[in-house]
Amino acid sequence: MAAQTGPWWRAPFRGFQTNLRQIDPSGLDVEKVLDTIEEYGADTWLLSVGGIIANYPSELDCQTVNPTLAQRASGDVIGDAVAAAGRRGIRVLARMDFSKIDRRRSERYPQWCFVGPDGEPQVYNGYRSVCPSSAYYQQKMFDVVGEVLGRYDIRGFFFNMMHFNEYDYSRRYRGVCQCESCRVAFAAHAPGVALPTGPSSSGYATWRSFATETLEDLNQRMSEHIRSLAPEAALLLKDNADVTYYEANNAVGRPLWHTATAESVSASRTADPERTVYVNCVGFVDMPYRWAGEDPHHFAQYLLQTIAHGGSPSTYVMGLPETGGYDCLTMGSWITRFHRDNTDMYAGLRSAARVGLVRGTGTGTDAAQRLAEFRGWYQSLQESHIPFDVVRQDLLSDELASRYDLLILPALGALAPDAVAAVEAILAAGGTVVAVGDSAWHKGDLQIGTAAPLATRTAQFTTQESLFSLHLPVGSGYAPAIGAFEVLQGREGAEADWYALGRSTYGPPELCYGNEPTPHPGWLAGAEGPGQLALVPWRPGQAFHELGLHRVREGLIDKVLELTGRADQLRIETDLPGQVQLVLGRNWSGATVLHLLNRSGDKPQRFVEPLPITPGAVRIPSDREPVRARARVAGVDLEWTFTGTHVQVQTPELGLFEVIELDMQS
């Protein structure tokens, strides 16, 4: 790889956010906070600057200056912080929140505010929500950023809650904004369509498109505005900002998906490997419970999953570092300092996986089942030690043909034209595509290889009753057909397997017989040009995710790898248990970097301290012999053997995690 170049945010960095309350600036000791940030291992301070409350003496009428600034000698906590941070070489990022204004400004400028379908403003703790269509966002926000950059050496901006506030802080649905700015803008966007009031309105999907375009336009214009005033300052926000911002957090009542952070970072990095992903790891358990510190083992996973997938880690606390009971910070500091002390290894780190797992849009009446299918494949690949990337369905492009030997489409439904082109490009490059369930079927026709389709669909079963007692022979036994089953007729010469056992009665027990073999396959595969296409007309991922049937995972993975003909290149052979997740990457120096994440601490709705895992061997695909193999956490060099296609190393005992680096430089 070439040497890393470009703006500061392309290099590894580590953040620390202090989300200031109105009472904090009066006594904030900037030197003490900076001591904490440095000791923690961070080099970037995300600090509350303006928007709802300005923590600097703003001269703009649209800003409410924090009254506690009068108690500071300087009257300016931002000026004090930026100056002190600059002396230490710590950059300051500005946290801005333009989602609300105080009562005085809302009474003077009611045209800026959200108006609910009931005609009422959205008021929370005395503050009024502001509409992104209004002049406050469209004009005044730019004035504030200009004022801040005109006074301070701010190296980047994050805009909190920059969206249409359909929900308030109590998570109550408040509807679609009906303000005059929205009415005018939506009428221009969709002439003749009535402005909806909520999801049940006929024009709601059109409004969602309008809202997305409005925010993307703001995003783009703000990025250009910042660049024109301060070329070395970044915008941390959405996909088309300089840096993609993601918040790793917990919430009361939310089912825990243990690899949520890894999934999100991977999806963002896959979409644009050049764009930095900044992960703000929340040190408390939920927004309403900001003094209840996150469990240390849970918090550690936010940071570990971030750095393993090439993201930049950050830690987020309420108030000042000493304000809350954040016992997770000790663990967080250890991981953050590891990232700091191994900056050379993390420079330009990106995935080296040759397998892509496509994540769907998450919409539709059976969205939960489709999500289960995706997660079942995610778990199957992870536990089988197959490095993979998460690929967003809406960002499938033909450039993926050079990056993936295997692409898996888990119950995605019909594909957009760009997605079809991406799949066809992978097949044309000699890759393998596995379409699961109804993926790539549109109005009964297969969208892939339509000149000579691999199969035709003769029926489709999607109700629970129609699937009861339908089985497929997989691995050492049978798997249940759940979610959906597509009845396919393969073309002549197609490889067919896993023929379904037809339904029988399933109760009472005395009548549970009669499951006879059918001609309906659960697996169809064949050549599509230089590539291979497989159709899996049921939902094995859902069966594995919801029922934990290992025979499904093992049979599925073995079948898919055999089809590719590249199993030894796609899977890392190891005698380590399935609880060890392997994340394969390469950095700017060309070194191979393998993260070993100990997932034995994953438990229902929590993480616990993982069990130590005894040393084992890993066989890493490589066409180059390393000059050095090193375990970065243990701090020891490792012995290796090189076969011409693989490097085999013996791992040290594994605690929370380990990182093996194969240095290829002579």
XYZ file of C-alpha atoms in Angstrom:
666
model
C 0.000 0.000 0.000
C 1.042 3.619 -0.547
C 2.007 5.867 2.341
C -0.842 7.632 4.076
C -1.489 11.190 2.966
C -4.265 13.732 3.265
C -5.974 15.651 6.079
C -5.422 14.920 9.759
C -8.557 12.790 10.134
C -7.207 10.184 7.695
C -4.624 9.215 10.318
C -5.627 7.259 13.453
C -6.930 9.468 16.252
C -8.762 9.022 19.539
C -11.510 11.240 20.910
C -12.951 12.130 24.297
C -16.288 13.937 24.514
C -17.423 16.007 27.467
C -21.108 16.765 26.932
C -21.293 19.933 29.011
C -24.319 20.870 31.045
C -25.234 24.527 31.492
C -23.742 24.506 35.007
C -20.325 23.099 34.003
C -18.454 25.987 32.311
C -18.324 28.235 35.372
C -15.845 26.031 37.208
C -14.429 23.970 34.371
C -10.669 23.534 34.865
C -9.469 23.073 31.295
C -5.993 21.951 32.370
C -7.450 19.247 34.618
C -9.713 17.978 31.845
C -6.796 17.931 29.414
C -4.717 15.982 31.937
C -7.477 13.371 32.000
C -7.734 13.269 28.208
C -3.978 12.785 27.803
C -3.779 10.119 30.495
C -6.727 8.346 28.908
C -4.827 8.048 25.626
C -6.931 10.468 23.571
C -5.655 13.308 21.417
C -8.950 14.939 20.403
C -11.470 16.752 22.625
C -15.092 16.921 21.435
C -16.475 19.871 23.368
C -19.938 21.464 23.570
C -19.621 24.822 21.789
C -22.915 26.214 20.512
C -26.471 25.779 19.331
C -28.906 25.264 22.201
C -26.456 27.014 24.516
C -23.354 28.933 23.412
C -20.391 28.308 25.712
C -18.600 31.309 24.252
C -19.613 34.988 24.145
C -21.533 34.879 20.879
C -22.661 38.144 19.350
C -25.378 36.510 17.241
C -29.004 37.064 18.219
C -29.873 33.475 17.324
C -27.589 32.154 20.105
C -28.306 31.909 23.833
C -25.061 32.606 25.679
C -24.529 30.436 28.751
C -25.131 32.730 31.759
C -22.556 30.856 33.864
C -19.768 32.202 31.627
C -20.015 35.418 33.628
C -18.422 33.519 36.537
C -15.247 32.735 34.566
C -12.417 35.226 34.553
C -12.177 35.043 30.773
C -15.924 34.763 30.185
C -15.122 32.207 27.479
C -14.672 28.517 28.246
C -14.170 27.639 24.574
C -11.379 30.139 24.168
C -9.708 28.800 27.320
C -10.049 25.196 26.178
C -8.767 25.763 22.646
C -5.759 27.727 23.838
C -4.792 25.152 26.484
C -5.362 22.230 24.124
C -3.240 23.876 21.444
C -0.290 24.099 23.830
C -0.490 20.340 24.313
C -1.053 19.397 20.692
C -4.618 18.257 21.357
C -7.172 19.198 18.729
C -10.628 20.471 19.689
C -13.803 19.480 17.865
C -17.007 21.464 18.332
C -20.217 19.730 19.325
C -23.157 21.765 18.007
C -26.860 21.151 18.557
C -29.288 23.290 16.572
C -32.313 21.104 17.233
C -33.845 23.468 19.817
C -34.062 27.085 20.894
C -35.172 28.739 24.114
C -38.583 30.248 24.737
C -37.529 33.848 24.136
C -36.224 33.104 20.654
C -39.124 30.843 19.794
C -41.566 33.642 20.643
C -39.594 36.069 18.506
C -39.039 33.619 15.628
C -41.955 31.138 15.671
C -41.371 30.445 11.975
C -38.217 28.495 12.947
C -40.053 25.978 15.096
C -41.576 22.557 14.605
C -45.369 22.541 14.310
C -47.108 19.250 15.002
C -50.131 17.880 13.163
C -52.163 19.167 16.127
C -50.868 22.690 15.449
C -48.779 22.732 18.625
C -45.020 23.284 19.000
C -42.814 20.508 20.324
C -41.668 21.648 23.778
C -39.326 19.689 26.020
C -37.877 21.037 29.263
C -38.820 24.523 28.138
C -37.039 24.331 24.768
C -38.774 24.332 21.365
C -37.735 21.942 18.616
C -36.557 23.612 15.421
C -37.379 22.465 11.894
C -34.531 21.771 9.414
C -36.598 23.387 6.656
C -36.578 26.706 8.484
C -34.214 29.646 8.188
C -32.599 28.714 11.510
C -31.034 25.626 9.945
C -30.871 26.909 6.410
C -29.142 30.217 7.266
C -28.479 30.943 10.944
C -26.590 27.701 11.541
C -24.056 28.763 8.917
C -23.634 32.131 10.660
C -22.863 30.412 13.954
C -20.248 28.126 12.417
C -18.684 31.132 10.719
C -18.493 33.000 14.014
C -16.889 30.023 15.776
C -14.279 29.498 13.075
C -13.565 33.206 12.988
C -12.546 33.083 16.660
C -11.117 29.647 17.413
C -8.841 27.008 15.964
C -11.556 24.365 15.797
C -10.502 21.257 13.873
C -13.912 19.789 13.249
C -17.668 19.936 13.895
C -20.252 17.399 14.973
C -23.944 18.355 14.687
C -26.124 16.513 17.195
C -29.745 15.580 16.391
C -29.590 17.104 12.941
C -32.857 15.605 11.769
C -36.608 16.151 11.657
C -37.804 15.607 15.214
C -40.608 13.115 14.750
C -39.843 11.823 18.256
C -39.074 13.759 21.416
C -36.634 12.873 24.190
C -39.230 10.634 25.835
C -39.454 8.705 22.546
C -43.016 9.825 22.002
C -44.069 10.155 18.392
C -44.873 13.790 17.579
C -45.630 13.521 13.869
C -44.417 15.196 10.695
C -43.698 18.906 10.974
C -46.413 21.114 9.472
C -44.591 24.478 9.625
C -44.860 26.877 6.721
C -41.270 26.209 5.618
C -42.039 22.500 5.376
C -45.257 23.141 3.473
C -43.509 25.281 0.879
C -40.460 23.035 0.508
C -42.470 19.805 0.348
C -44.843 21.266 -2.235
C -41.831 22.066 -4.420
C -40.426 18.566 -3.849
C -43.668 16.712 -4.577
C -46.280 18.894 -6.318
C -49.788 17.694 -5.716
C -48.884 15.422 -2.783
C -50.401 16.429 0.550
C -47.941 16.929 3.384
C -48.375 13.798 5.524
C -48.892 13.801 9.279
C -47.240 10.459 10.050
C -46.460 6.918 8.827
C -50.115 6.130 8.166
C -50.448 8.966 5.645
C -50.307 8.064 1.963
C -47.501 10.528 1.239
C -45.249 9.485 4.125
C -42.726 7.591 1.947
C -42.441 10.646 -0.307
C -41.914 12.839 2.748
C -39.149 10.524 3.995
C -37.399 11.054 0.676
C -37.893 14.810 1.052
C -36.499 14.764 4.604
C -33.450 12.761 3.520
C -32.722 15.093 0.616
C -33.144 18.168 2.837
C -30.648 16.851 5.384
C -28.201 15.646 2.739
C -28.295 19.087 1.139
C -27.610 20.712 4.524
C -24.809 18.243 5.097
C -23.186 18.981 1.753
C -23.546 22.754 2.033
C -22.194 22.766 5.578
C -19.195 20.685 4.555
C -18.435 23.168 1.770
C -18.971 26.089 4.169
C -16.524 24.685 6.710
C -13.983 23.894 4.000
C -14.162 27.438 2.628
C -13.449 28.912 6.071
C -11.065 26.315 7.511
C -9.683 23.739 5.058
C -8.185 21.715 7.919
C -11.494 21.373 9.770
C -13.681 18.294 9.304
C -17.415 17.703 9.383
C -18.336 14.588 11.376
C -21.811 13.465 10.389
C -23.271 11.237 7.693
C -21.981 9.249 4.737
C -21.143 12.248 2.586
C -19.424 14.209 5.365
C -15.650 14.177 5.833
C -15.943 11.691 8.686
C -18.780 9.224 9.289
C -20.055 9.585 12.861
C -21.510 6.606 14.675
C -22.626 6.406 18.302
C -22.221 3.057 20.065
C -24.743 2.969 22.885
C -27.048 0.895 25.033
C -30.720 1.449 25.862
C -33.253 0.191 28.347
C -35.593 -2.301 26.678
C -33.489 -2.767 23.542
C -32.472 -6.348 22.679
C -28.681 -6.549 22.629
C -26.977 -7.380 19.333
C -23.463 -8.087 20.561
C -21.687 -7.095 17.347
C -23.701 -3.967 16.527
C -20.640 -1.716 16.604
C -18.583 -4.026 14.400
C -21.447 -4.289 11.922
C -21.893 -0.532 11.638
C -18.191 0.260 11.322
C -17.722 -2.478 8.729
C -20.692 -1.267 6.683
C -19.383 2.305 6.654
C -15.789 1.332 5.895
C -16.908 -0.998 3.108
C -18.965 1.763 1.497
C -15.910 4.038 1.361
C -12.596 2.606 2.633
C -11.025 6.065 2.437
C -13.521 7.674 4.831
C -12.788 7.638 8.537
C -15.473 6.261 10.855
C -15.522 8.013 14.229
C -17.245 5.918 16.890
C -18.412 7.796 19.962
C -18.658 5.113 22.650
C -21.198 6.076 25.289
C -20.050 5.671 28.884
C -23.574 5.414 30.340
C -26.386 2.890 29.886
C -29.116 5.057 28.367
C -29.987 8.684 27.689
C -32.371 9.035 30.673
C -29.796 7.334 32.938
C -26.644 9.301 32.254
C -25.050 8.757 35.662
C -25.378 4.972 35.457
C -22.020 4.079 33.968
C -21.871 1.343 31.350
C -20.528 -2.041 32.422
C -16.758 -2.150 31.742
C -16.947 -5.355 29.671
C -19.787 -3.930 27.576
C -17.947 -0.655 27.071
C -14.785 -2.495 26.068
C -16.645 -4.104 23.166
C -17.562 -0.720 21.693
C -13.902 0.243 21.520
C -12.512 -3.135 20.473
C -14.997 -3.619 17.654
C -14.215 -0.095 16.476
C -10.445 -0.422 16.268
C -10.518 -3.974 14.856
C -12.494 -2.716 11.848
C -10.353 0.361 11.276
C -12.470 2.986 13.047
C -11.317 5.835 15.280
C -12.456 5.312 18.892
C -13.906 7.990 21.154
C -15.299 7.990 24.690
C -18.371 10.016 25.651
C -19.257 11.121 29.182
C -21.886 13.462 30.553
C -20.591 16.629 32.163
C -16.920 16.411 33.146
C -14.810 13.244 33.482
C -15.149 13.293 37.262
C -18.893 14.072 37.312
C -20.508 10.642 36.924
C -19.807 7.127 38.160
C -18.060 5.938 35.026
C -16.145 2.891 36.246
C -15.901 1.732 32.632
C -13.263 4.370 31.918
C -10.443 2.274 33.360
C -11.066 -0.435 30.779
C -11.679 2.190 28.110
C -8.379 3.897 28.831
C -6.448 0.630 28.498
C -7.867 -0.002 25.023
C -7.522 3.634 23.957
C -3.883 3.706 25.059
C -3.266 0.478 23.154
C -4.580 2.166 20.026
C -2.352 5.187 20.749
C 0.739 3.070 21.367
C 0.184 1.110 18.145
C -0.667 4.016 15.865
C 1.792 2.716 13.268
C -0.144 -0.534 12.978
C -3.549 1.179 12.759
C -2.464 3.735 10.145
C -4.558 3.063 7.062
C -5.975 -0.174 8.453
C -8.717 -1.559 6.275
C -10.372 -4.888 5.698
C -8.634 -7.624 3.736
C -11.741 -9.834 3.691
C -12.753 -11.423 0.401
C -16.324 -12.144 1.489
C -19.156 -9.609 1.495
C -22.390 -10.040 3.470
C -25.103 -7.678 2.255
C -27.256 -5.932 4.842
C -30.789 -5.119 3.697
C -32.794 -1.961 4.211
C -34.670 -3.311 7.242
C -38.123 -2.377 5.973
C -41.273 -4.332 5.201
C -43.813 -6.350 7.140
C -41.329 -9.181 7.697
C -38.364 -6.919 8.486
C -37.610 -8.753 11.745
C -37.357 -12.100 9.951
C -35.120 -10.644 7.259
C -32.906 -9.164 9.950
C -32.703 -12.587 11.609
C -31.563 -14.068 8.292
C -28.776 -11.502 8.024
C -27.712 -12.052 11.616
C -27.695 -15.807 11.217
C -25.284 -15.508 8.317
C -23.252 -12.980 10.300
C -22.918 -15.438 13.179
C -22.213 -18.358 10.845
C -19.333 -16.582 9.118
C -17.948 -15.230 12.382
C -18.013 -18.571 14.177
C -16.531 -20.320 11.125
C -13.509 -17.976 11.126
C -14.305 -16.481 7.742
C -13.335 -12.784 7.623
C -16.098 -10.773 5.963
C -17.361 -7.256 5.374
C -20.870 -5.926 5.853
C -22.087 -4.337 2.604
C -25.092 -2.031 2.558
C -27.693 -3.069 0.001
C -28.286 0.530 -1.074
C -24.565 0.961 -1.784
C -23.917 -2.139 -3.867
C -21.737 -1.154 -6.822
C -19.788 -2.922 -9.545
C -16.477 -1.898 -7.945
C -17.050 -4.703 -5.435
C -16.078 -7.184 -8.155
C -12.408 -6.502 -7.470
C -12.836 -6.854 -3.711
C -14.925 -9.980 -3.159
C -14.685 -13.593 -4.232
C -17.967 -14.361 -2.470
C -21.056 -12.187 -2.025
C -23.995 -13.344 0.118
C -27.475 -11.856 -0.336
C -29.569 -12.825 2.737
C -33.318 -12.466 2.067
C -33.106 -9.038 0.434
C -36.062 -9.254 -1.932
C -35.924 -7.536 -5.314
C -32.694 -5.726 -6.177
C -32.332 -2.251 -7.637
C -30.652 -2.003 -11.078
C -27.326 -0.870 -9.584
C -27.352 -3.848 -7.212
C -28.072 -6.252 -10.065
C -25.161 -4.764 -11.992
C -22.892 -5.235 -8.953
C -23.870 -8.899 -8.631
C -23.379 -9.486 -12.350
C -19.934 -7.856 -12.159
C -18.817 -10.230 -9.399
C -19.992 -13.221 -11.443
C -18.275 -11.845 -14.554
C -15.038 -11.563 -12.560
C -15.236 -15.240 -11.621
C -16.710 -14.739 -8.165
C -19.480 -16.598 -6.370
C -22.867 -15.155 -5.427
C -25.250 -16.841 -2.980
C -28.824 -15.519 -3.198
C -30.876 -16.573 -0.185
C -34.667 -16.706 0.097
C -36.299 -14.198 -2.232
C -33.112 -12.261 -2.946
C -32.914 -11.131 -6.587
C -36.480 -12.211 -7.420
C -38.736 -9.556 -8.945
C -42.328 -10.294 -9.936
C -41.567 -14.005 -10.089
C -38.456 -13.649 -12.263
C -34.832 -14.150 -11.286
C -32.947 -10.900 -11.857
C -29.521 -12.527 -12.197
C -28.517 -14.275 -15.405
C -31.876 -13.651 -17.018
C -30.694 -14.846 -20.471
C -30.628 -18.408 -19.115
C -31.926 -18.246 -15.547
C -30.633 -20.820 -13.068
C -34.187 -21.476 -11.887
C -37.815 -20.550 -12.284
C -40.112 -20.089 -9.322
C -43.342 -22.044 -9.313
C -44.670 -21.234 -5.835
C -43.850 -19.329 -2.669
C -44.773 -20.165 0.922
C -44.512 -17.386 3.506
C -47.121 -18.086 6.182
C -46.318 -19.986 9.337
C -49.084 -22.491 8.708
C -47.826 -23.276 5.199
C -44.320 -23.952 6.529
C -45.154 -26.032 9.595
C -43.582 -29.499 9.353
C -41.534 -28.641 6.231
C -37.962 -29.936 6.663
C -34.696 -29.885 4.727
C -31.893 -32.457 5.090
C -28.826 -30.416 6.044
C -25.617 -31.694 7.545
C -26.151 -34.541 9.999
C -29.912 -34.115 10.289
C -32.853 -31.941 9.347
C -33.452 -28.214 9.447
C -36.849 -26.532 9.746
C -38.059 -24.328 6.932
C -39.047 -21.131 8.718
C -39.750 -17.627 7.434
C -40.305 -18.555 3.790
C -39.717 -21.256 1.197
C -39.449 -20.692 -2.548
C -40.399 -23.636 -4.759
C -37.856 -23.634 -7.585
C -37.373 -25.587 -10.773
C -33.687 -25.643 -11.701
C -32.447 -25.439 -15.257
C -30.978 -28.513 -16.852
C -27.564 -29.350 -15.446
C -27.953 -27.306 -12.264
C -26.572 -28.841 -9.080
C -29.484 -29.560 -6.753
C -29.426 -30.736 -3.157
C -31.236 -30.611 0.165
C -34.545 -31.756 -1.295
C -37.340 -30.780 1.069
C -39.359 -33.324 2.990
C -43.007 -32.527 2.368
C -45.319 -31.535 5.153
C -47.290 -33.876 7.314
C -49.641 -33.372 10.188
C -47.830 -32.222 13.293
C -50.344 -32.934 16.007
C -51.403 -34.868 17.908
C -48.198 -36.963 18.105
C -49.976 -40.119 17.004
C -50.536 -38.538 13.583
C -47.032 -37.080 13.040
C -45.925 -39.115 10.037
C -45.925 -38.830 6.314
C -42.986 -36.469 5.609
C -42.123 -37.745 2.133
C -39.271 -36.521 -0.106
C -40.243 -33.920 -2.691
C -38.530 -32.758 -5.923
C -38.130 -29.276 -4.432
C -34.458 -28.449 -3.737
C -33.163 -26.358 -0.859
C -29.980 -25.682 -2.813
C -29.444 -24.934 -6.512
C -26.124 -23.948 -8.043
C -24.624 -23.508 -11.471
C -22.207 -21.517 -13.557
C -23.047 -17.968 -14.601
C -20.320 -17.060 -17.061
C -16.979 -17.404 -15.262
C -18.696 -17.245 -11.875
C -20.900 -19.457 -9.756
C -24.440 -18.666 -8.598
C -26.236 -20.480 -5.815
C -29.889 -20.111 -4.874
C -30.899 -21.053 -1.332
C -34.716 -20.858 -1.481
C -35.317 -20.850 2.280
C -33.942 -18.962 5.292
C -31.156 -20.977 6.910
C -29.712 -17.910 8.613
C -32.969 -17.339 10.455
C -33.038 -21.006 11.474
C -29.519 -20.752 12.906
C -30.020 -17.368 14.562
C -33.303 -18.239 16.238
C -32.759 -21.925 16.972
C -28.959 -22.299 17.217
C -28.770 -25.415 15.039
C -25.075 -25.920 14.381
C -25.765 -28.472 11.663
C -27.350 -25.638 9.667
C -24.320 -23.398 10.090
C -21.825 -26.125 9.300
C -23.726 -27.551 6.344
C -24.340 -24.113 4.884
C -20.755 -22.846 5.233
C -19.244 -26.070 3.876
C -21.575 -25.967 0.883
C -20.842 -22.337 0.074
C -17.072 -22.651 0.441
C -17.022 -25.771 -1.729
C -18.855 -23.876 -4.469
C -16.277 -21.074 -4.469
C -13.338 -23.453 -4.884
C -11.358 -21.025 -2.705
C -12.053 -22.275 0.792
C -8.389 -22.151 1.832
C -8.215 -18.468 0.855
C -11.517 -17.354 2.348
C -11.396 -19.193 5.672
C -8.662 -18.883 8.283
C -7.890 -22.414 9.384
C -7.393 -22.554 13.136
C -7.838 -24.788 16.137
C -9.140 -21.852 18.164
C -12.797 -22.184 19.205
C -15.687 -20.468 17.463
C -15.825 -17.937 20.316
C -12.746 -16.260 18.804
C -13.685 -13.740 16.125
C -10.990 -13.162 13.488
C -10.877 -9.772 11.737
C -8.365 -9.607 8.884
C -6.914 -6.340 7.641
C -3.940 -4.637 6.021
C -2.436 -1.266 6.823
C -0.606 1.427 4.894
C 2.762 -0.302 5.308
C 1.390 -3.474 3.722
C 1.414 -5.468 6.952
C -1.259 -8.085 7.531
C -3.136 -7.364 10.758
C -5.281 -10.039 12.391
C -7.440 -9.112 15.378
C -8.480 -11.984 17.618
C -11.513 -10.931 19.667
C -12.514 -13.175 22.552
C -16.295 -13.458 22.405
C -16.676 -15.997 25.225
C -18.020 -13.134 27.343
C -21.105 -12.645 25.125
C -24.147 -13.469 27.260
C -27.866 -12.705 26.893
C -28.351 -8.926 27.234
C -24.856 -8.392 28.636
C -21.128 -8.972 28.347
C -19.079 -10.612 31.090
C -15.343 -11.065 31.500
C -14.304 -13.545 28.810
C -12.620 -16.816 29.707
C -8.927 -17.115 28.838
C -8.365 -19.187 25.693
C -5.338 -21.435 25.420
C -2.793 -20.888 22.632
C -3.640 -22.187 19.190
C -2.512 -22.036 15.589
C -3.852 -19.735 12.898
C -3.150 -20.251 9.191
C -3.419 -16.884 7.455
C -3.716 -16.649 3.645
C -0.665 -14.822 2.253
C 1.387 -14.959 -0.931
C 4.308 -13.222 0.798
C 6.577 -14.385 3.569
C 6.759 -12.010 6.533
C 10.002 -10.737 7.996
C 8.435 -10.585 11.452
C 5.330 -11.837 13.229
C 4.392 -10.101 16.458
C 1.595 -10.328 19.027
C 1.016 -6.675 19.838
C -0.982 -7.115 23.055
C 1.344 -9.718 24.552
C 4.309 -7.762 23.211
C 6.171 -10.839 21.937
C 7.539 -12.005 18.612
C 6.040 -15.200 17.213
C 7.508 -18.102 15.284
C 6.005 -18.693 11.861
C 6.112 -21.064 8.918
C 5.412 -20.043 5.319
C 3.984 -22.481 2.763
C 3.898 -20.168 -0.245
C 0.163 -19.559 0.181
C -0.235 -19.268 3.960
C 1.574 -18.101 7.068
C 0.999 -20.217 10.156
C 1.669 -18.784 13.589
C 1.094 -19.992 17.119
C -1.003 -17.553 19.156
C -0.293 -16.679 22.779
C -2.952 -17.236 25.411
C -5.884 -15.030 24.552
C -7.474 -12.741 27.114
C -9.839 -10.000 25.973
C -8.122 -9.640 22.614
C -4.888 -10.007 20.709
C -3.549 -8.493 17.493
C -1.097 -10.399 15.309
C 0.870 -8.328 12.842
C 2.746 -9.893 9.942
C 5.332 -7.354 8.818
C 6.103 -7.796 5.115
C 8.733 -5.078 4.810
C 12.235 -6.253 3.980
